[in-house]
Amino acid sequence: MPLFTRSQLKRFSNIFDNASQVLLGSLVLNPLLNPTSASGVIITLGIPMTLVAWWISLEFERTSL
């Protein structure tokens, strides 16, 4: 018996998709568009964090099929 139902996995996928969009906007795009607060460390960490959250979202979506 699976630990989570299909609808729960789809919901997790949605949550991580939303999280990846927030990470992209706050840690990558904001420093690029507002150079006074730009920090290479923030952008450098933001890109992998965004990709990991997006990848988790895709894995949950694939698992729910």
XYZ file of C-alpha atoms in Angstrom:
65
model
C 0.000 0.000 0.000
C 1.445 3.375 -0.993
C 2.334 5.871 1.687
C 0.556 8.746 -0.093
C -2.436 8.836 -2.412
C -2.228 10.184 -5.959
C -3.985 13.397 -5.006
C -1.572 13.962 -2.121
C 1.413 13.459 -4.430
C -0.074 15.917 -6.919
C -0.528 18.408 -4.082
C 3.101 17.964 -3.006
C 4.115 18.516 -6.616
C 2.116 21.732 -6.697
C 3.676 22.940 -3.433
C 7.221 22.340 -4.672
C 6.389 23.951 -8.023
C 5.194 27.048 -6.197
C 8.280 26.980 -3.964
C 10.556 26.861 -6.997
C 8.809 29.911 -8.461
C 9.233 31.823 -5.199
C 12.909 30.850 -5.004
C 13.464 31.892 -8.606
C 11.811 35.253 -8.080
C 13.330 36.096 -4.716
C 16.829 34.620 -4.948
C 17.619 34.882 -8.655
C 15.533 37.462 -10.477
C 15.279 40.086 -7.728
C 19.055 40.487 -7.286
C 19.513 40.555 -11.066
C 16.891 43.262 -11.555
C 17.919 45.280 -8.486
C 21.718 45.486 -8.709
C 22.072 47.480 -5.478
C 21.087 44.389 -3.491
C 22.724 41.884 -5.842
C 24.976 39.376 -4.241
C 26.799 36.677 -6.145
C 26.342 34.286 -3.243
C 22.566 34.706 -3.229
C 22.306 34.137 -6.980
C 24.784 31.245 -6.838
C 22.759 29.508 -4.128
C 19.388 30.508 -5.574
C 19.823 28.768 -8.915
C 20.548 25.290 -7.484
C 17.832 25.675 -4.839
C 15.328 26.587 -7.565
C 16.357 23.636 -9.720
C 16.170 21.188 -6.794
C 12.670 22.344 -5.813
C 11.557 22.137 -9.440
C 13.093 18.632 -9.816
C 11.312 17.437 -6.649
C 8.079 18.798 -8.086
C 8.609 16.817 -11.291
C 9.419 13.633 -9.365
C 6.241 13.914 -7.291
C 4.258 14.485 -10.486
C 5.808 11.435 -12.170
C 5.205 9.297 -9.095
C 1.553 10.304 -8.957
C 0.828 8.975 -12.471
